[in-house]
Coordinates of C-alpha atoms in Angstrom, one line a residue:
M1 CA -25.5 29.4 6.5
N2 CA -26.7 32.1 3.9
C3 CA -28.6 30.9 0.9
I4 CA -26.8 31.1 -2.5
A5 CA -29.1 32.4 -5.0
H6 CA -29.6 30.7 -8.2
K7 CA -32.4 31.0 -11.0
S8 CA -32.3 29.4 -14.5
S9 CA -34.0 30.2 -17.7
A10 CA -36.1 27.7 -19.6
S11 CA -34.2 28.0 -22.7
Q12 CA -30.8 27.4 -20.8
R13 CA -32.4 24.6 -19.0
E14 CA -33.6 22.9 -22.3
G15 CA -30.2 23.1 -23.8
A16 CA -28.7 21.5 -20.8
E17 CA -31.2 18.7 -20.7
Q18 CA -30.4 18.1 -24.3
C19 CA -26.8 17.8 -23.3
L20 CA -27.6 15.4 -20.6
V21 CA -29.4 13.2 -22.7
R22 CA -26.4 13.0 -25.2
M23 CA -24.3 12.4 -22.1
S24 CA -26.3 9.5 -20.6
S25 CA -26.5 7.6 -24.1
S26 CA -22.8 8.2 -24.6
V27 CA -21.8 6.3 -21.5
Y28 CA -22.9 3.1 -23.6
S29 CA -23.1 3.9 -27.3
L30 CA -19.6 5.4 -27.1
S31 CA -18.3 3.0 -24.2
L32 CA -15.1 2.2 -26.3
L33 CA -14.1 6.0 -26.2
G34 CA -14.7 6.0 -22.4
L35 CA -16.9 8.4 -20.5
A36 CA -14.3 11.3 -20.6
A37 CA -14.0 11.2 -24.4
A38 CA -17.8 11.0 -24.7
I39 CA -18.3 14.1 -22.6
L40 CA -15.8 16.0 -24.7
L41 CA -17.5 14.9 -28.0
C42 CA -21.1 15.3 -26.9
C43 CA -21.1 18.0 -24.3
S44 CA -18.6 20.9 -25.3
R45 CA -19.5 23.9 -23.0
P46 CA -18.5 27.5 -23.3
A47 CA -16.8 28.1 -20.0
I48 CA -13.2 27.2 -19.4
A49 CA -12.4 24.4 -16.8
K50 CA -10.4 25.6 -13.8
E51 CA -7.7 24.0 -11.6
Q52 CA -8.5 24.4 -7.8
R53 CA -5.8 24.0 -5.2
H54 CA -6.5 23.1 -1.6
E55 CA -4.5 21.9 1.4
F56 CA -5.9 19.5 3.9
V57 CA -4.0 19.3 7.2
I58 CA -5.0 16.2 9.1
Q59 CA -4.6 17.0 12.7
E60 CA -6.2 16.7 16.1
A61 CA -8.6 19.3 17.5
A62 CA -10.6 19.6 20.8
V63 CA -14.3 19.3 20.6
T64 CA -17.1 19.0 23.1
R65 CA -20.1 16.7 22.5
L66 CA -22.7 15.0 24.8
C67 CA -21.0 16.7 27.8
N68 CA -17.7 15.5 27.2
S69 CA -14.5 17.0 25.8
R70 CA -11.9 15.2 23.9
S71 CA -9.6 15.5 20.9
I72 CA -10.6 14.1 17.4
V73 CA -8.8 13.8 14.1
T74 CA -9.8 16.3 11.7
A75 CA -9.1 18.1 8.4
N76 CA -7.8 21.7 8.9
G77 CA -9.2 21.6 12.5
Q78 CA -12.8 21.4 11.2
F79 CA -15.6 19.0 11.9
P80 CA -17.0 18.3 9.6
G81 CA -14.1 19.1 7.2
P82 CA -14.0 21.9 4.6
A83 CA -16.7 21.7 1.7
V84 CA -15.0 21.8 -1.6
E85 CA -17.0 23.4 -4.3
V86 CA -16.2 22.9 -8.0
N87 CA -17.8 23.2 -11.5
E88 CA -18.1 20.2 -13.6
G89 CA -14.9 19.9 -15.7
D90 CA -12.7 21.4 -13.1
S91 CA -9.6 19.9 -11.8
L92 CA -8.5 19.5 -8.1
V93 CA -5.2 19.4 -6.6
V94 CA -5.4 18.7 -2.9
S95 CA -2.3 18.3 -0.9
V96 CA -2.9 16.2 2.2
V97 CA -0.4 16.7 5.1
N98 CA -0.7 14.1 8.0
N99 CA 0.1 15.7 11.3
A100 CA -2.1 13.2 13.1
T101 CA -0.9 9.9 14.9
Y102 CA -2.6 7.5 12.5
N103 CA -2.1 6.5 8.9
V104 CA -4.7 8.4 6.6
T105 CA -5.8 8.3 3.1
I106 CA -8.7 10.5 1.6
H107 CA -11.2 9.0 -0.9
W108 CA -13.3 11.2 -3.1
H109 CA -16.4 9.4 -2.9
G110 CA -18.2 9.1 -6.3
V111 CA -15.6 10.8 -8.4
R112 CA -15.2 8.7 -11.6
Q113 CA -11.3 9.2 -11.5
M114 CA -10.9 8.6 -15.1
R115 CA -7.5 7.2 -15.5
T116 CA -6.5 8.7 -12.2
G117 CA -6.8 5.6 -9.9
W118 CA -3.7 6.8 -8.0
S119 CA -6.0 9.5 -6.5
D120 CA -8.9 7.3 -5.6
G121 CA -7.7 6.8 -1.9
P122 CA -8.8 3.5 -0.4
E123 CA -5.7 2.2 1.8
F124 CA -3.7 -0.5 0.5
V125 CA -6.2 -0.7 -2.7
T126 CA -4.8 2.3 -4.8
Q127 CA -2.3 3.5 -2.5
C128 CA -0.2 2.9 0.6
P129 CA -1.4 5.2 3.5
I130 CA 0.1 8.6 4.2
R131 CA 2.1 7.9 7.4
P132 CA 2.3 10.6 10.3
G133 CA 4.5 13.3 9.2
G134 CA 4.0 12.4 5.5
S135 CA 2.1 14.0 2.6
Y136 CA 0.5 13.2 -0.7
T137 CA -1.2 15.3 -3.4
Y138 CA -4.4 14.0 -5.1
R139 CA -4.9 15.1 -8.6
F140 CA -8.0 14.5 -10.6
T141 CA -10.8 16.1 -12.8
V142 CA -14.5 16.1 -12.0
A143 CA -16.1 15.5 -15.6
G144 CA -19.6 14.4 -16.5
Q145 CA -20.9 14.6 -13.1
E146 CA -23.2 17.2 -11.4
G147 CA -24.6 17.4 -7.9
T148 CA -23.5 16.3 -4.5
L149 CA -20.4 14.2 -3.7
W150 CA -18.2 13.9 -0.8
W151 CA -14.8 13.0 0.5
H152 CA -13.6 10.9 3.6
A153 CA -10.9 9.2 5.2
H154 CA -10.5 5.6 3.8
S155 CA -8.2 4.2 6.5
S156 CA -9.5 2.5 9.5
W157 CA -12.4 4.2 11.1
L158 CA -11.1 7.7 10.5
R159 CA -13.8 8.8 8.5
A160 CA -16.0 9.0 11.5
T161 CA -14.5 12.5 12.0
V162 CA -12.6 13.0 8.6
Y163 CA -15.2 14.0 6.0
G164 CA -16.5 16.9 4.1
A165 CA -18.9 17.8 1.1
L166 CA -17.8 18.0 -2.6
I167 CA -20.2 20.2 -4.3
V168 CA -20.3 19.7 -8.4
R169 CA -22.0 22.6 -10.1
P170 CA -22.8 22.8 -13.7
R171 CA -20.2 24.9 -15.9
D172 CA -21.2 28.5 -16.4
P173 CA -23.5 29.4 -18.1
V174 CA -25.2 26.0 -18.2
P175 CA -28.2 25.9 -15.4
Y176 CA -29.5 23.2 -13.2
P177 CA -32.4 21.3 -14.8
F178 CA -34.7 22.8 -12.3
D179 CA -35.6 26.1 -10.7
F180 CA -34.8 27.2 -7.2
H181 CA -34.2 30.4 -5.3
G182 CA -31.4 29.7 -3.0
E183 CA -29.2 26.9 -1.6
V184 CA -28.6 26.0 2.1
A185 CA -25.3 24.6 3.4
P186 CA -24.7 20.9 2.7
I187 CA -26.5 18.7 5.4
M188 CA -24.0 16.1 6.6
L189 CA -25.5 13.2 8.6
G190 CA -22.9 11.3 10.7
E191 CA -22.4 9.4 13.9
W192 CA -20.6 10.1 17.2
W193 CA -18.8 8.0 19.7
D194 CA -17.8 9.3 23.1
M195 CA -14.9 6.9 22.7
N196 CA -12.2 7.4 20.0
P197 CA -13.6 5.5 17.0
I198 CA -10.2 4.0 16.2
D199 CA -10.1 2.5 19.7
V200 CA -13.7 1.3 19.2
I201 CA -12.8 -0.8 16.0
R202 CA -9.4 -1.9 17.5
T203 CA -10.9 -3.2 20.5
A204 CA -13.6 -5.2 18.5
T205 CA -11.1 -6.5 16.1
R206 CA -9.0 -8.0 18.8
T207 CA -11.7 -10.2 20.0
G208 CA -13.7 -10.6 16.8
A209 CA -16.9 -9.0 18.6
A210 CA -19.2 -6.5 17.1
P211 CA -18.0 -2.9 17.8
N212 CA -19.9 -0.5 20.2
I213 CA -22.7 1.3 18.5
S214 CA -22.4 5.1 18.3
D215 CA -23.7 7.5 21.0
A216 CA -25.5 9.9 18.8
I217 CA -26.4 10.5 15.3
T218 CA -25.4 14.1 14.0
V219 CA -26.2 16.8 11.6
N220 CA -23.1 18.7 10.5
G221 CA -21.3 17.4 13.5
Q222 CA -23.9 18.3 16.1
P223 CA -26.5 15.6 18.0
G224 CA -29.3 18.2 18.3
D225 CA -31.8 19.2 20.9
L226 CA -32.8 15.7 22.0
Y227 CA -29.4 14.9 23.3
S228 CA -27.7 16.2 26.7
C229 CA -25.5 19.3 26.6
S230 CA -26.3 19.7 22.8
S231 CA -29.3 22.1 22.2
Q232 CA -27.1 25.3 22.2
D233 CA -25.1 24.1 19.3
T234 CA -27.9 22.5 17.3
A235 CA -27.5 23.1 13.5
V236 CA -30.0 26.1 12.3
F237 CA -30.6 26.7 8.7
P238 CA -32.1 30.2 8.0
V239 CA -34.6 30.2 5.0
K240 CA -37.0 32.5 3.6
S241 CA -40.8 32.3 3.7
G242 CA -42.2 31.1 0.1
E243 CA -38.9 30.6 -1.5
T244 CA -37.8 27.0 -2.9
N245 CA -34.2 25.9 -1.8
L246 CA -32.0 23.3 -2.8
L247 CA -30.9 20.9 0.1
R248 CA -28.0 18.5 -0.4
F249 CA -28.0 15.5 2.0
I250 CA -24.9 13.2 2.6
N251 CA -25.0 10.1 4.9
A252 CA -21.5 10.2 6.3
A253 CA -22.5 7.8 9.1
L254 CA -20.4 4.7 9.6
N255 CA -22.8 2.2 10.2
T256 CA -26.3 3.5 10.1
E257 CA -28.9 3.8 7.2
L258 CA -31.1 6.8 8.0
F259 CA -34.6 8.0 7.6
V260 CA -34.8 11.7 7.3
S261 CA -37.9 14.1 7.3
L262 CA -38.6 17.8 7.5
A263 CA -41.6 18.7 9.5
G264 CA -44.6 20.0 7.7
H265 CA -42.9 20.1 4.2
T266 CA -42.7 17.9 1.3
M267 CA -39.2 17.3 -0.4
T268 CA -39.0 16.9 -4.1
V269 CA -36.0 14.6 -4.9
V270 CA -34.2 15.8 -8.0
G271 CA -30.7 14.0 -7.6
A272 CA -28.7 11.3 -6.1
D273 CA -25.0 10.6 -6.1
A274 CA -24.3 13.4 -8.6
S275 CA -27.0 12.1 -11.1
Y276 CA -30.2 13.8 -11.8
L277 CA -33.5 12.3 -11.3
K278 CA -37.0 12.7 -12.5
P279 CA -38.7 15.1 -9.6
Y280 CA -40.2 12.8 -6.9
N281 CA -42.2 14.0 -4.0
A282 CA -41.6 12.4 -0.5
T283 CA -42.0 13.3 3.2
V284 CA -39.3 10.9 4.0
I285 CA -36.2 10.1 2.0
V286 CA -33.8 7.3 2.8
L287 CA -30.0 7.3 2.6
G288 CA -27.4 4.4 3.3
P289 CA -23.9 5.3 4.5
G290 CA -22.2 6.8 1.3
Q291 CA -25.4 7.9 -0.5
T292 CA -26.3 11.6 -1.3
T293 CA -29.6 13.0 -2.2
D294 CA -30.6 16.6 -3.6
V295 CA -34.2 17.8 -2.7
L296 CA -36.1 21.0 -3.4
V297 CA -38.1 22.3 -0.6
T298 CA -40.8 25.1 -0.8
F299 CA -40.8 27.0 2.6
D300 CA -44.7 27.6 2.3
Q301 CA -45.8 26.7 5.7
P302 CA -46.8 29.3 8.4
P303 CA -43.7 31.2 9.3
G304 CA -41.9 29.4 12.1
R305 CA -39.3 26.7 13.1
Y306 CA -39.2 23.3 11.9
Y307 CA -37.1 20.3 12.8
L308 CA -35.3 18.3 10.4
A309 CA -35.0 14.8 12.0
A310 CA -33.1 11.6 11.2
R311 CA -33.0 8.1 12.8
A312 CA -31.9 4.8 12.0
Y313 CA -33.5 2.4 9.5
A314 CA -32.4 -0.9 11.2
S315 CA -33.0 -3.8 8.8
A316 CA -31.2 -6.7 10.8
Q317 CA -33.3 -8.5 13.4
G318 CA -31.7 -8.7 16.8
V319 CA -28.7 -6.6 15.9
P320 CA -27.9 -3.6 18.2
F321 CA -28.1 -0.1 16.6
D322 CA -28.0 3.6 17.7
N323 CA -31.8 4.2 18.2
T324 CA -31.3 8.1 18.9
T325 CA -32.8 10.8 16.8
T326 CA -30.7 13.7 15.7
T327 CA -32.3 17.1 14.9
A328 CA -31.6 20.4 13.0
I329 CA -33.8 23.5 12.7
F330 CA -35.1 25.2 9.5
D331 CA -36.0 28.6 10.7
Y332 CA -38.3 31.2 8.9
S333 CA -39.9 32.5 11.9
A334 CA -39.0 36.2 11.7
G335 CA -37.3 35.9 15.3
G336 CA -40.0 33.6 16.9
T337 CA -39.1 31.4 19.7
A338 CA -41.7 28.8 19.5
S339 CA -40.7 25.2 19.9
P340 CA -39.9 23.6 16.4
A341 CA -42.5 21.3 14.9
M342 CA -41.3 17.6 14.9
P343 CA -41.8 15.3 11.9
T344 CA -43.0 11.6 12.1
L345 CA -40.3 9.3 11.3
P346 CA -41.0 5.7 10.3
A347 CA -40.5 2.7 12.6
Y348 CA -36.9 1.6 12.8
N349 CA -37.6 -1.5 10.8
D350 CA -40.0 0.0 8.2
T351 CA -38.7 -1.8 5.0
A352 CA -41.8 -1.0 3.2
T353 CA -41.0 2.9 3.4
V354 CA -37.5 2.2 2.1
T355 CA -38.7 0.2 -0.8
T356 CA -41.2 2.6 -2.0
F357 CA -38.6 5.4 -1.8
T358 CA -35.8 3.5 -3.7
T359 CA -38.1 1.9 -6.5
S360 CA -39.6 5.4 -7.3
L361 CA -36.4 7.0 -8.3
R362 CA -36.0 7.3 -12.0
N363 CA -33.4 8.9 -14.4
L364 CA -34.1 12.3 -15.5
H365 CA -33.7 11.0 -19.2
S366 CA -34.0 7.9 -21.1
V367 CA -30.6 6.0 -21.2
G368 CA -29.1 4.2 -23.9
L369 CA -28.5 0.6 -22.4
P370 CA -26.6 -2.1 -24.7
S371 CA -28.5 -5.3 -25.4
V372 CA -25.4 -7.8 -25.0
V373 CA -23.9 -8.2 -21.6
D374 CA -20.4 -9.4 -21.7
E375 CA -19.7 -10.2 -17.9
D376 CA -22.9 -11.5 -16.1
L377 CA -22.0 -11.8 -12.5
F378 CA -23.8 -13.0 -9.4
F379 CA -22.5 -11.9 -6.1
T380 CA -23.8 -13.0 -2.7
V381 CA -23.2 -10.5 0.2
G382 CA -23.5 -11.0 3.8
V383 CA -22.1 -11.6 7.3
G384 CA -20.8 -14.8 8.5
L385 CA -18.4 -16.1 11.4
F386 CA -15.0 -17.4 11.5
N387 CA -14.1 -20.2 13.9
C388 CA -11.9 -19.1 16.8
S389 CA -8.3 -20.1 16.8
S390 CA -7.4 -22.9 19.3
G391 CA -6.9 -21.5 22.6
Q392 CA -8.2 -18.0 21.8
N393 CA -11.2 -16.3 23.5
C394 CA -13.3 -14.8 20.7
G395 CA -16.1 -12.2 21.3
G396 CA -18.5 -13.4 18.6
P397 CA -21.5 -15.6 19.1
N398 CA -20.6 -19.0 20.6
N399 CA -16.9 -18.1 20.9
T400 CA -16.4 -17.1 17.1
R401 CA -15.3 -14.0 15.3
F402 CA -17.5 -11.8 13.0
A403 CA -16.7 -12.1 9.2
A404 CA -18.3 -11.0 6.1
S405 CA -17.9 -11.9 2.5
I406 CA -18.9 -11.6 -1.1
N407 CA -19.2 -14.9 -3.0
N408 CA -17.9 -16.6 0.1
A409 CA -14.6 -14.6 -0.2
S410 CA -13.7 -12.4 2.7
F411 CA -11.5 -9.6 1.6
V412 CA -8.1 -9.1 3.2
L413 CA -6.1 -5.7 2.6
P414 CA -2.5 -6.2 1.7
S415 CA 0.1 -4.5 3.9
T416 CA 3.3 -4.2 2.0
V417 CA 2.1 -2.6 -1.2
S418 CA -1.1 -1.4 -2.8
I419 CA -3.1 -3.7 -5.2
L420 CA -2.7 -1.1 -7.9
Q421 CA 0.9 -0.6 -7.6
A422 CA 1.4 -4.4 -7.5
H423 CA -0.8 -4.6 -10.7
Y424 CA 0.9 -1.7 -12.4
Q425 CA 4.5 -3.1 -11.8
G426 CA 3.5 -6.5 -13.5
D427 CA 2.8 -10.1 -12.7
A428 CA 5.9 -10.7 -10.8
A429 CA 5.1 -7.7 -8.4
A430 CA 1.6 -9.0 -7.9
T431 CA 2.6 -12.5 -7.0
G432 CA 1.9 -12.9 -3.3
V433 CA -0.2 -9.6 -3.1
F434 CA -3.3 -10.6 -5.0
T435 CA -5.0 -13.3 -7.0
T436 CA -7.2 -13.0 -10.0
D437 CA -9.7 -15.8 -9.0
F438 CA -12.4 -14.0 -7.6
P439 CA -15.6 -16.1 -8.4
A440 CA -18.0 -14.8 -10.9
N441 CA -20.6 -16.9 -9.1
P442 CA -21.1 -18.2 -5.5
P443 CA -18.9 -21.3 -5.1
V444 CA -22.1 -23.0 -3.6
Q445 CA -25.7 -22.4 -4.6
F446 CA -28.1 -22.5 -1.7
D447 CA -31.5 -20.9 -0.7
Y448 CA -29.6 -17.6 0.1
T449 CA -32.4 -16.0 2.2
A450 CA -33.8 -19.1 4.0
Q451 CA -34.4 -18.7 7.7
N452 CA -32.1 -21.4 8.8
V453 CA -29.0 -21.5 6.5
S454 CA -26.8 -24.5 7.1
R455 CA -24.1 -23.8 9.6
A456 CA -21.7 -25.5 7.0
L457 CA -22.0 -22.3 4.8
W458 CA -21.4 -19.7 7.5
Q459 CA -17.6 -19.6 7.4
P460 CA -16.0 -17.7 4.4
V461 CA -12.6 -18.0 3.0
P462 CA -10.2 -15.1 3.7
G463 CA -8.0 -13.7 0.7
T464 CA -7.1 -10.9 -1.5
K465 CA -9.0 -11.7 -4.7
V466 CA -9.6 -9.5 -7.8
Y467 CA -12.0 -9.9 -10.9
K468 CA -10.4 -9.0 -14.1
L469 CA -12.5 -7.0 -16.5
K470 CA -11.6 -6.1 -20.1
Y471 CA -11.7 -2.6 -21.0
G472 CA -15.0 -1.7 -22.5
S473 CA -16.9 -4.8 -21.4
V474 CA -20.6 -4.6 -20.4
V475 CA -20.9 -5.7 -16.7
Q476 CA -24.0 -6.7 -15.0
I477 CA -24.1 -7.8 -11.3
V478 CA -26.9 -9.4 -9.4
L479 CA -26.1 -8.4 -5.7
Q480 CA -27.9 -11.1 -3.6
G481 CA -28.3 -10.6 0.1
T482 CA -27.9 -13.6 2.3
N483 CA -29.3 -14.7 5.6
I484 CA -26.4 -16.5 6.9
F485 CA -26.0 -14.9 10.3
A486 CA -28.7 -12.0 9.9
G487 CA -30.2 -10.5 6.8
E488 CA -29.6 -6.8 6.4
N489 CA -29.8 -4.1 3.9
H490 CA -26.3 -3.6 2.4
P491 CA -25.1 -0.3 0.9
I492 CA -22.8 -1.5 -1.7
H493 CA -20.5 1.2 -3.1
T494 CA -18.3 0.8 -6.3
H495 CA -15.1 3.0 -6.7
G496 CA -14.4 4.6 -10.1
Y497 CA -17.8 3.9 -11.5
D498 CA -21.5 5.0 -11.5
F499 CA -23.9 2.3 -12.5
F500 CA -27.5 1.9 -13.3
I501 CA -29.8 0.2 -11.0
L502 CA -32.0 -2.0 -13.1
A503 CA -34.3 -3.6 -10.5
E504 CA -34.5 -4.7 -6.8
G505 CA -36.7 -7.3 -5.1
F506 CA -36.8 -9.7 -2.2
G507 CA -36.0 -13.3 -1.8
N508 CA -33.8 -15.2 -4.1
F509 CA -33.1 -13.6 -7.6
D510 CA -34.6 -15.7 -10.3
A511 CA -33.5 -14.7 -13.8
A512 CA -36.3 -16.6 -15.4
T513 CA -38.8 -14.2 -13.8
D514 CA -37.0 -11.2 -12.4
T515 CA -35.3 -10.1 -15.8
A516 CA -38.7 -9.0 -16.8
K517 CA -38.7 -6.5 -14.0
F518 CA -35.5 -4.7 -15.2
N519 CA -36.0 -0.9 -16.0
L520 CA -34.1 -0.4 -19.3
D521 CA -35.5 3.0 -20.2
D522 CA -34.8 5.3 -17.3
P523 CA -33.0 3.4 -14.4
P524 CA -31.3 5.7 -11.9
M525 CA -27.7 6.0 -11.9
R526 CA -26.0 5.8 -8.6
N527 CA -22.4 4.8 -6.9
T528 CA -24.0 3.1 -4.1
V529 CA -26.9 0.9 -4.0
G530 CA -28.9 -0.5 -1.0
V531 CA -29.3 -4.3 -1.6
P532 CA -32.6 -4.9 0.2
V533 CA -32.7 -7.1 3.5
N534 CA -33.0 -10.6 2.4
G535 CA -33.2 -9.6 -1.3
W536 CA -31.4 -8.6 -4.4
A537 CA -30.5 -5.6 -6.6
V538 CA -29.3 -5.6 -10.2
I539 CA -26.6 -3.2 -11.5
R540 CA -25.1 -2.4 -14.9
F541 CA -22.1 -0.4 -16.0
V542 CA -19.4 -0.2 -18.8
A543 CA -15.7 -1.0 -17.6
D544 CA -14.3 2.0 -19.4
N545 CA -11.9 3.2 -16.6
P546 CA -8.7 1.1 -16.3
G547 CA -7.3 0.5 -12.7
V548 CA -8.2 -1.5 -9.5
W549 CA -11.5 -0.6 -8.1
L550 CA -12.9 -1.6 -4.8
M551 CA -16.4 -2.6 -4.3
H552 CA -17.7 -2.9 -0.8
C553 CA -20.4 -2.5 1.7
H554 CA -20.4 1.1 3.0
L555 CA -21.3 -0.2 6.5
D556 CA -17.7 0.2 8.0
V557 CA -18.0 -2.5 10.2
H558 CA -18.7 -4.9 7.3
I559 CA -15.7 -3.7 5.2
T560 CA -13.8 -4.2 8.4
W561 CA -15.1 -7.9 8.4
G562 CA -14.3 -8.4 4.8
L563 CA -17.4 -7.5 2.8
A564 CA -15.4 -6.3 -0.3
M565 CA -13.8 -7.2 -3.6
A566 CA -11.9 -5.4 -6.3
F567 CA -12.2 -5.3 -10.1
L568 CA -9.0 -5.1 -12.2
V569 CA -9.9 -3.3 -15.2
E570 CA -7.4 -3.8 -18.0
D571 CA -6.1 -1.0 -20.2
G572 CA -7.6 -0.4 -23.5
V573 CA -5.9 0.3 -26.7
G574 CA -3.9 3.8 -26.6
E575 CA -2.9 6.3 -23.9
L576 CA -6.4 7.5 -23.3
R577 CA -7.7 4.3 -22.5
S578 CA -4.9 3.3 -20.1
L579 CA -4.1 3.9 -16.6
G580 CA -1.7 6.9 -16.0
A581 CA 1.7 6.3 -14.5
P582 CA 1.9 6.7 -10.5
P583 CA 2.7 10.1 -9.4
P584 CA 6.4 10.6 -7.9
D585 CA 5.0 11.4 -4.3
L586 CA 2.9 8.2 -4.0
P587 CA 3.4 7.0 -0.4
I588 CA 5.3 3.9 0.1
C589 CA 4.3 1.3 2.8

C-alpha cells in the first residue's frame, strides 16, 4: 500500500481547469453533439489514449472472516477484486470468464458508456447474463471523466464479493486540479455475511420477507479490530508525517449507507463520482452504496496510529440494520505500537449531519445549464407491500411480501432477452418484453411523506416499463421519497449518465416554492444521489447517450423488490449519435 507520488504545477493546473470549464459547459451547450464529441472539440490533450486489456475469471476462493472459513465468489481469486487504473480517454477491453456456479454480469459503475450500452452490464437490461462456463468481453472508452469509479457484479447479490476499484487519472501531462504528495490504495467499504449472500436473498425472495442484515462492515474486505478473529488482518495504510495524501473512498456495501471518519484529521473533499468539487472540509463524510468520494488528508498530527472508522447511517425508523463498526489504521508511528485513536462517529440516525454534508458539495466550476427543460418528470420512490397469494404463507408484515416501486410501478426484469436487445431488434421483438408506458408522474397524487399513508396506496403494480426520451432532450427529475411503509434515504443511481443535483429538501416537493432553491451555477455532478428520508432531490441531465439505461435504488434489497425503471433513449441523427451494433459474443439467455 505504498503511496503513489504526484505533484502538479500551478501553470499545468490552470490549463486543466480551463479545459474542465469548457467540458462542463459543453455537456449542455453542445448537447446535440453528445458528450464524447464535446470532449474532442473542447479538450484535445497531447497524450495518446491507450487500450488496456484485462481478464476477470469469476471463480470461488476460500476466505476466513469472523472466525469462519467458507468459499466466496471472486474475480481472479481476489476479495476485493483487482483495481483497474486508466487515464482519461483510455479504452478498456475486459474479458470475463465465468467459472462460478451462478450467472454473472459486470457493471462499470459510473462509466458513461457512450454508444456502448452493450457493455454496461445490468442483467437482463443491457445483456443476458454470462452463464457458468461462458465468457463475454466488455469494450468501452472512459472519456470526459476523472476520479474514482468502480466495477461490480450486477446479477443477484453477487456484488457482495465481486467488486473492485476503477481509477481514472488525468491524461499525461494534464495534472489534477489540486496538489498532493502521494496516494494510498483505494478504500473500499463493503458488507460481509457469514451466510452465502445468494442464499440470503433467495431465502428472503421465497417468502417475501426482508433479508438478513450483514454480519460486518468491511474496509478492503476486512472487518477490523472491533470484530472477533479479525484484528490480525485489519487493513493498514502506511503514510508519512507531514504529507498530504489523496484518499479514494468507495461504498461497495449492498444495503448500508455509511458515515466515515478518520481520528484526529480533517478530510478535504475534492471529488465525488469522478467529478471534481470545490474543496470542502469535513470531519465526517457520508457515502450511500454506489457513491465514491475523493478527499485530501494532511497527516500533521503527532506521529501515531489513527483509526479510520465507518458505521451505518440508518434513516428508516424501526428497520433492522447492521450496527457494527469497521476500522482500518492509518499509520505514521515510526514503529510505534500504541493503540490507535478512535474517531467520534455520528449517531446512526443523524440525518442533520448527512444533510450538512450533501448540501455543502459544489461543482469545481460554474456549469452551463439550459433554461428550457424538455422532460419535466416527477418520480415517487419508496417501499410498499404485495398482498400474499391465496394459500401462501408470506414473511412480510401481516402475511404480505415486501415490494418497492417508482411511481407505483414495481420493476420486473425480463428473463428471455434483455431490454436493450429487444429494443435493438425492433418493435416486434419488444412485444411482450417491455412496454413504453412508464408514468411521467405518480398515477395518484397524495401526501407522500405523511405519517399515515392510506393502505390503499401501499400495493404497487408489477411490470417491465420504460420511459422513452428523444436524443438531446433536457431531462429534469424530481425524486420524491414516500413514507408508505417507512421513509428512508434512497441512493438512486442512473446508468449511462452523470447528472447535476440542483437541490434537495424535506417533505413534499412544491414547485411553487422549491424551484427558487435550485443551484443553477455550480451544482455537483454525480451518478448516485441520496434522496433524503421523507424528502426530495432534483436532478438534471441531457439525454445524449442512446440506449437503455437503468435507474434504480442502490440498496440492493430495494432493487430486488422492484425499486427501478429504465430510460429508453432514442437514436439521434447519424452514426455518432446512435447505438452501436451488439458484439458477436453477447451472451444469449
